[in-house]
Coordinates of C-alpha atoms in Angstrom, one line a residue:
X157 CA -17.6 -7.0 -13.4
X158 CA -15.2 -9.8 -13.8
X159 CA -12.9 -12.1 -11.6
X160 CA -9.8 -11.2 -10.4
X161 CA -6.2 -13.1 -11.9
X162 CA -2.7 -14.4 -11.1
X163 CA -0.8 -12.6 -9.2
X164 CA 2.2 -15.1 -8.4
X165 CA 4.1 -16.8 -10.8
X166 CA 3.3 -20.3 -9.3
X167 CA -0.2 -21.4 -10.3
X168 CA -2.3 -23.2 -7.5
X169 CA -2.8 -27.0 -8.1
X170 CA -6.5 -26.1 -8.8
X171 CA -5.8 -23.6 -11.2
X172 CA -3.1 -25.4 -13.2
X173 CA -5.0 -27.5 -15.1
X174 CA -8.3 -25.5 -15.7
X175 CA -9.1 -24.5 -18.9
X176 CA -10.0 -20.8 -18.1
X177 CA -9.7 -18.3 -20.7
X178 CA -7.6 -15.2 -19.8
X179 CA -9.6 -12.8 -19.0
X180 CA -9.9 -9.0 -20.7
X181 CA -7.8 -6.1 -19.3
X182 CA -9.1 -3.6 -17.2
X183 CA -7.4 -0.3 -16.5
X184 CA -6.5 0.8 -13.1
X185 CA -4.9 3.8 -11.7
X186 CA -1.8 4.3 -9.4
X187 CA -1.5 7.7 -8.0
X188 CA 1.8 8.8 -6.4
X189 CA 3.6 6.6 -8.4
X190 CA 6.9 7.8 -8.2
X191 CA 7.1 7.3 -4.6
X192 CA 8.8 4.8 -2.3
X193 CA 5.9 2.2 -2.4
X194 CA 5.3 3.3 -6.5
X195 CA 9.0 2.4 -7.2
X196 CA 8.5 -0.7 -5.6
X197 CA 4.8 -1.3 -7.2
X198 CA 5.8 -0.7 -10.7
X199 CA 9.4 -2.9 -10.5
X200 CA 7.0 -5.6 -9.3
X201 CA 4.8 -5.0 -12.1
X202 CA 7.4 -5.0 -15.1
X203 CA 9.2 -8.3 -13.6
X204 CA 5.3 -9.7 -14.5
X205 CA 4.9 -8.0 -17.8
X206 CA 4.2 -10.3 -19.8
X207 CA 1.0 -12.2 -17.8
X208 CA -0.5 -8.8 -17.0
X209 CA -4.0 -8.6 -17.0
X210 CA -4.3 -5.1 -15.7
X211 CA -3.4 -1.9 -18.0
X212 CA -1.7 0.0 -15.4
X213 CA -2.1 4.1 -15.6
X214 CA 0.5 5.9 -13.3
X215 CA 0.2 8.7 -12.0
X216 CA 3.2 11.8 -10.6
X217 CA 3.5 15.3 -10.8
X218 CA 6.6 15.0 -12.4
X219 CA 8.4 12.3 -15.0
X220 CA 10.4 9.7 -13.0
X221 CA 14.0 9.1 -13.3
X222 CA 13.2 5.7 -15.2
X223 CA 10.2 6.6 -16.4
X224 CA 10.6 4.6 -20.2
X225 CA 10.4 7.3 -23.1
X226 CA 7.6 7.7 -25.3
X227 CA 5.9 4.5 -22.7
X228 CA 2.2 4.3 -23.8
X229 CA -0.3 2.1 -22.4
X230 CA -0.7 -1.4 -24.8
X231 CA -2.8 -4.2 -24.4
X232 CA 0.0 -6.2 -22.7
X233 CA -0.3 -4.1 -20.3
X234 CA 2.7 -1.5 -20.9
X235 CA 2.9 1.8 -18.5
X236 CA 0.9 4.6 -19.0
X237 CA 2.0 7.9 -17.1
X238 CA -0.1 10.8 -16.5
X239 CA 2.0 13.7 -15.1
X240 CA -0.2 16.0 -13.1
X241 CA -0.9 18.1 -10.0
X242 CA -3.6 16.1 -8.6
X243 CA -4.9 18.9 -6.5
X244 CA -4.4 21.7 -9.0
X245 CA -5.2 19.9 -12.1
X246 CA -9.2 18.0 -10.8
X247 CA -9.9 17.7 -15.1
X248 CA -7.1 15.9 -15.9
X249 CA -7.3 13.8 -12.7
X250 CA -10.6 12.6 -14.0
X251 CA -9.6 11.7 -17.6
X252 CA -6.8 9.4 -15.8
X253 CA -9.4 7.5 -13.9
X254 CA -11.7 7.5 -17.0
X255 CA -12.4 3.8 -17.9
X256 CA -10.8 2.8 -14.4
X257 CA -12.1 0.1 -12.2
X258 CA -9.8 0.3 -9.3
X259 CA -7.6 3.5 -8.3
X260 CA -4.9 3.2 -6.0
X261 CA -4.2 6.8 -3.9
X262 CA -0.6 6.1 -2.6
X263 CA 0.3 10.0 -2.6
X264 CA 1.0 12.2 0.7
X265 CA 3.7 13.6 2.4
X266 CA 5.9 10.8 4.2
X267 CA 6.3 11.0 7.7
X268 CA 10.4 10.2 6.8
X269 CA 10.0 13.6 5.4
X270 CA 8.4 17.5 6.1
X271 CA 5.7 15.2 7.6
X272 CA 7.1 14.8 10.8
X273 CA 6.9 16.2 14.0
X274 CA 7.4 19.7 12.6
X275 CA 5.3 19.5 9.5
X276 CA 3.0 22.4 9.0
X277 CA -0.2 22.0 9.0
X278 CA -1.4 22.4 5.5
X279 CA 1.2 20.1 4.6
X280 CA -0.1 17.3 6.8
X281 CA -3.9 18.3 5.6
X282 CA -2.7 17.4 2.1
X283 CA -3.4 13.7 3.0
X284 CA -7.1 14.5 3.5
X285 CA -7.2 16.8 0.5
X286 CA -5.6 14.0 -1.7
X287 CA -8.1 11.1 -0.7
X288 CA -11.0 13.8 -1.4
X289 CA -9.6 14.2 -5.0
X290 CA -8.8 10.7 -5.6
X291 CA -12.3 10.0 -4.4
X292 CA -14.1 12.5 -6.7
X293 CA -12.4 11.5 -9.8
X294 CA -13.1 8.5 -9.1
X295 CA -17.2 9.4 -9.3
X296 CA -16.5 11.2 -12.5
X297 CA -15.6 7.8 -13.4
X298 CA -18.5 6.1 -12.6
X299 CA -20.9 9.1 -14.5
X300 CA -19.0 8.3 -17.6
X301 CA -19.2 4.3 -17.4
X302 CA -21.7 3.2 -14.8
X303 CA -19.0 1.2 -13.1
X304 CA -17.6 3.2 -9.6
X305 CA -13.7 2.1 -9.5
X306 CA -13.2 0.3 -6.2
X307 CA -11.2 3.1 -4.6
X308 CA -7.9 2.7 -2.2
X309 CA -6.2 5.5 -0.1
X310 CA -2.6 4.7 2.0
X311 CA -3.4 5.2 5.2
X312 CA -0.9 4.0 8.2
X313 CA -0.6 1.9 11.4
X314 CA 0.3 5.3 13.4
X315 CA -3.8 5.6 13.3
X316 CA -3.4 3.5 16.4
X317 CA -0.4 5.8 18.4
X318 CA -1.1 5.0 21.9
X319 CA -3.6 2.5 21.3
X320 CA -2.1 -1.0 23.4
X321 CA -2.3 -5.0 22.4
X322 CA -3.3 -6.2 19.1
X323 CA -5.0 -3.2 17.0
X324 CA -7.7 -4.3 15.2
X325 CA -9.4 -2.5 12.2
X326 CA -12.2 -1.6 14.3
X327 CA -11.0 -0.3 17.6
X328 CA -11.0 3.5 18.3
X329 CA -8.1 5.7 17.4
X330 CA -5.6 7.3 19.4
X331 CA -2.9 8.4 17.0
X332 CA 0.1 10.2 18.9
X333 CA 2.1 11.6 15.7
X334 CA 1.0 14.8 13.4
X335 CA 1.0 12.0 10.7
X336 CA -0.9 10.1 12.3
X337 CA -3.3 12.7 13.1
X338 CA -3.8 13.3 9.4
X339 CA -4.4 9.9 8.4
X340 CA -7.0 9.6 10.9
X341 CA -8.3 12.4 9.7
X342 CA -8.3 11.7 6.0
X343 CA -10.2 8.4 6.9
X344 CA -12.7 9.8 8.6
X345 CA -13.5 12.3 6.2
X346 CA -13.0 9.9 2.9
X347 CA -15.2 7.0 4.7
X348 CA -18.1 10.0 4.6
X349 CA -17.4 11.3 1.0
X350 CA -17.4 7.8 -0.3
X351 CA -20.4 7.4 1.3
X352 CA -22.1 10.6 0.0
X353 CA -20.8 9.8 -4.0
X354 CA -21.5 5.4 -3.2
X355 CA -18.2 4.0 -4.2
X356 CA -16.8 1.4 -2.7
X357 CA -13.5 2.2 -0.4
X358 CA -10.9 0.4 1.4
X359 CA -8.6 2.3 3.4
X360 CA -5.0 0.5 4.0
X361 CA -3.4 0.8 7.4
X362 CA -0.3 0.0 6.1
X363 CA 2.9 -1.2 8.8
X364 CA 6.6 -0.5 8.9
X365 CA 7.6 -1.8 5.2
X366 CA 11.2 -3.5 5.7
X367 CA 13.9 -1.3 3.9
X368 CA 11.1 1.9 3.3
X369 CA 11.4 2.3 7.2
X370 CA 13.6 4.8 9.3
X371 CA 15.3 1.5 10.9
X372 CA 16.4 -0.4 7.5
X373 CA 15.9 2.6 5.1
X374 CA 17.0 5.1 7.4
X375 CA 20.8 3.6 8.7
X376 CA 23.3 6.2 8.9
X377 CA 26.2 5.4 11.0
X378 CA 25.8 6.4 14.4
X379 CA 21.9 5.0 14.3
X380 CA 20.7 4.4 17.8
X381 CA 17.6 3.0 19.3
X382 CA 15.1 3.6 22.1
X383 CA 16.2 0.6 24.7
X384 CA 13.0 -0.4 27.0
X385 CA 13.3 -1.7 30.7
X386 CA 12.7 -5.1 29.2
X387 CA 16.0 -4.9 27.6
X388 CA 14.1 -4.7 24.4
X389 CA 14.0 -2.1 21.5
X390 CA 11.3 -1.1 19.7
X391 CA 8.6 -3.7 18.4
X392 CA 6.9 -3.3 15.3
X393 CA 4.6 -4.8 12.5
X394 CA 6.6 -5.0 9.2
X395 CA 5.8 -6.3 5.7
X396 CA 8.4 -6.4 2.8
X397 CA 8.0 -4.2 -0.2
X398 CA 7.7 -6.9 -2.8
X399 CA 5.1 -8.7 -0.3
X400 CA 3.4 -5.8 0.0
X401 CA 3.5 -5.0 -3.6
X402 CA 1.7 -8.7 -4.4
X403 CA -0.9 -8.0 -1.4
X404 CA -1.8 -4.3 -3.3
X405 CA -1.4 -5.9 -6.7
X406 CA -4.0 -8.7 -5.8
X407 CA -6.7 -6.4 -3.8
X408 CA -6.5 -4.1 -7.2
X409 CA -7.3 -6.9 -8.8
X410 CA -10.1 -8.2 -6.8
X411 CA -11.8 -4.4 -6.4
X412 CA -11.0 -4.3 -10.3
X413 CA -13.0 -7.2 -11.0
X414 CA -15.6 -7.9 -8.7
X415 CA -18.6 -9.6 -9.8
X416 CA -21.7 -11.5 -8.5
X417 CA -19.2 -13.9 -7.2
X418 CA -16.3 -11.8 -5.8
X419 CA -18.3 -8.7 -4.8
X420 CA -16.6 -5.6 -4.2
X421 CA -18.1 -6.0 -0.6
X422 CA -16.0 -8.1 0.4
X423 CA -13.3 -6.0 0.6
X424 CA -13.6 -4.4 3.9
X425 CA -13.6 -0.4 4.1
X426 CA -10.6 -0.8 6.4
X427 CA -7.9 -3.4 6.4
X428 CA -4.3 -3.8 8.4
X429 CA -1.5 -4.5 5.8
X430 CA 1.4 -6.4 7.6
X431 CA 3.0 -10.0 7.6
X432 CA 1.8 -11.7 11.2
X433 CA 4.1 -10.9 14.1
X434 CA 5.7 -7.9 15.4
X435 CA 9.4 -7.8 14.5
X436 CA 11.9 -6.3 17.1
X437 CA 14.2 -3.6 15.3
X438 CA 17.5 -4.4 17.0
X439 CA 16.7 -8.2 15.4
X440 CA 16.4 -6.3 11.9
X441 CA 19.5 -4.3 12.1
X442 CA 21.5 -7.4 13.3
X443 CA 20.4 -9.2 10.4
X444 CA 21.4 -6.7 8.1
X445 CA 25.0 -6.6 10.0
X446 CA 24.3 -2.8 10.6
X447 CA 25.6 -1.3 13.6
X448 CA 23.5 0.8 16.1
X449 CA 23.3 2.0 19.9
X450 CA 20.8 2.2 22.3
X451 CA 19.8 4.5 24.8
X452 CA 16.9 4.4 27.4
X453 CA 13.5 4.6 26.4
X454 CA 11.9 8.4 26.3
X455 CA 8.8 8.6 28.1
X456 CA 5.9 7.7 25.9
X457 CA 7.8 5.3 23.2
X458 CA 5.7 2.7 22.2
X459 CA 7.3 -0.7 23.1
X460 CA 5.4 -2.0 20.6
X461 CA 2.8 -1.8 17.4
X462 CA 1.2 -4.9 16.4
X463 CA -1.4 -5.5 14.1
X464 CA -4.1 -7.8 13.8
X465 CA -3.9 -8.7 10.4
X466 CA -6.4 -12.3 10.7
X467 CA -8.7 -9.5 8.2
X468 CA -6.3 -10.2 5.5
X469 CA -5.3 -13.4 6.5
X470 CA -8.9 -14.2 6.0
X471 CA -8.6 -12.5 2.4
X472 CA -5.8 -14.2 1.2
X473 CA -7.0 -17.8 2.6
X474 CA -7.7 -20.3 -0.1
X475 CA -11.7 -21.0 0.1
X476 CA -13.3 -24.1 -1.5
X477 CA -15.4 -23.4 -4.7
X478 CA -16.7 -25.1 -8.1
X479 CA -14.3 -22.8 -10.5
X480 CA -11.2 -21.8 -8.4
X481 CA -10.1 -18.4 -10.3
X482 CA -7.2 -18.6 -12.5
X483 CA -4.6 -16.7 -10.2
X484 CA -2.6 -17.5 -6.8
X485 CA -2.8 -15.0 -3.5
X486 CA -0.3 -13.7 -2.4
X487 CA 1.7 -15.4 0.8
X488 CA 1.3 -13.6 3.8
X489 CA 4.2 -15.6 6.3
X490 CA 4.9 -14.6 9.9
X491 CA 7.1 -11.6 9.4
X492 CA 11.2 -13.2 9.7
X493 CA 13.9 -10.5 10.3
X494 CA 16.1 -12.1 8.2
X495 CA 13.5 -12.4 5.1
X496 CA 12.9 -9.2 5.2
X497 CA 16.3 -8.3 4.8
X498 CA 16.9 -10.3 2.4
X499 CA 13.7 -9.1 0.8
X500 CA 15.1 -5.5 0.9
X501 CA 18.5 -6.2 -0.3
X502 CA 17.3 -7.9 -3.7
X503 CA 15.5 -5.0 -4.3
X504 CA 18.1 -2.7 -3.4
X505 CA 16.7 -0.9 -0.6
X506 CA 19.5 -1.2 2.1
X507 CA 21.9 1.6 2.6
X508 CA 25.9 1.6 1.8
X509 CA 27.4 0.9 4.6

């Protein structure tokens, strides 16, 4: 397997005068792509069209609004949709991750959603039915070429629910939700499939993203938030969509092409997606110049969810070496309310007042 590429538009100052030759395409699969975090994934995606190294296959049940007609996969990297049940339809699941080297599982009920606390239960068990798919398409893959796809599965920060200080990849679980129930679930269960079938797996605990949220992305008038004795409302991890769009663009690049130099082992088997520092929400809604209330606190809000992303920090740092790959990481900032506005209002993401 090869080296991963350029993610960002600005090349490093190691990188800008190499002489490396652009390396080949590889596929890789999306599924859930017409989804909140697809939408965002696939705008990022066609703003870098034309420096794509990475022959993007997407999958949905149905056809997207603006889904491109007659689109076909091309070597420049043009969308490729395959509209299918993944649950119903395991044959034609398989023939999309045929040729793959990385698949990206970003489908599931969202808690926004029938996910909540009221879901039923086989909806919420769809999360660990999903990865199980994903991941045995994903070893029908590897039978046909010899190559497992490195595999990825959405999971969430509600893993953690009651879990206190600065929550770390490998602590033990205490989810609170029904979502976050599942999604502990469906890691435990995928981390012993992908096991069982040896391919490699990262699962993505994946914080509040800043205008996907129920705070940004869920403002109606009246909105109100939980007020805690501190005077403070309710802290939380957050990462902006286009951020976190580069971060998922570059780890399907690096499972994609892992080699003897960028081993697919060195993408850990669970990793915290958020920018550093927890981001109070009355500091997000202010920024965005959206009204809201407060009310006290219900026993057993969380004041606050941080992660501990120095995992991906560590990723993304730049490391000495003798042939610096031709492609920048993406920036991972300390997370700025008004950034991450601004981040979601250039994408469009903020309600209408």
């Amino acid at each position: 397997m090869r080296l991963p590429p350029k993610i960002d538009p600005a090349a490093t100052a190691a990188s800008a005068g190499a002489s490396t030759p652009e390396p080949e395409p590889v596929p890789v699969l999306v599924l859930g792509a017409s989804g909140r975090i697809g939408q965002v994934l696939r705008q990022t995606c066609a703003a870098a069209a034309d420096r794509s190294d990475l022959l993007w296959r997407w999958q949905a049940r149905r056809a997207p609004q603006n889904k491109p007609q007659n689109a076909t996969e091309t070597e420049t990297g043009a969308e490729d949709w395959h509209l299918l049940d993944p649950l119903a339809m395991p044959d034609a699941l398989a023939q999309a991750a045929r040729g793959t080297r990385a698949i990206l599982c970003l489908a599931g009920p969202v808690p926004g959603g029938r996910a909540g606390a009221t879901a039923e239960p086989e909806l919420l068990r769809q999360h660990s039915t999903l990865a199980l798919a994903t991941l045995e398409a994903a070893a029908r893959a590897a039978e046909q070429t010899g190559h497992p796809p490195h595999v990825f599965l959405a999971s969430s920060a509600a893993v953690y629910g009651a879990a206190t200080g600065l929550l770390r990849e490998d602590q033990p679980l205490m989810p609170l939700s029904p979502y976050g129930r599942a999604k502990a679930e469906m890691e435990q269960a995928a981390l012993a499939r992908a096991a069982e079938l040896g391919l490699p797996l990262t699962q993505l605990r994946i914080g509040n993203i800043a205008g996907l949220d129920a705070i940004l992305g869920g403002w109606r008038p009246g909105f109100c938030l939980d007020r805690f004795p501190t005077g403070l409302s309710p802290q939380r991890s957050y990462i902006g969509a286009a951020r976190l769009a580069e971060v998922l663009i570059w780890l399907l690049r690096t499972g994609a092409r892992a080699d003897g130099d960028t081993p697919q082992s060195a993408l850990p088997q669970v990793l915290n997606i958020a920018q550093p520092g927890p981001v109070e929400m009355a500091a997000l809604l202010r920024a965005a110049d959206l009204p809201y209330d407060t009310r006290p606190a219900p026993t057993g809000a969380l004041p606050e969810v941080a992660l501990d992303v120095s995992r991906l920090i560590g990723l993304l740092a730049p490391k000495a070496t003798s042939a610096p790959p031709p492609w920048a990481k993406p920036a991972l900032p300390q997370a700025d309310p008004a950034e991450l506005v601004a981040e979601a209002r250039a994408l469009q993401l903020l309600p209408a007042r």
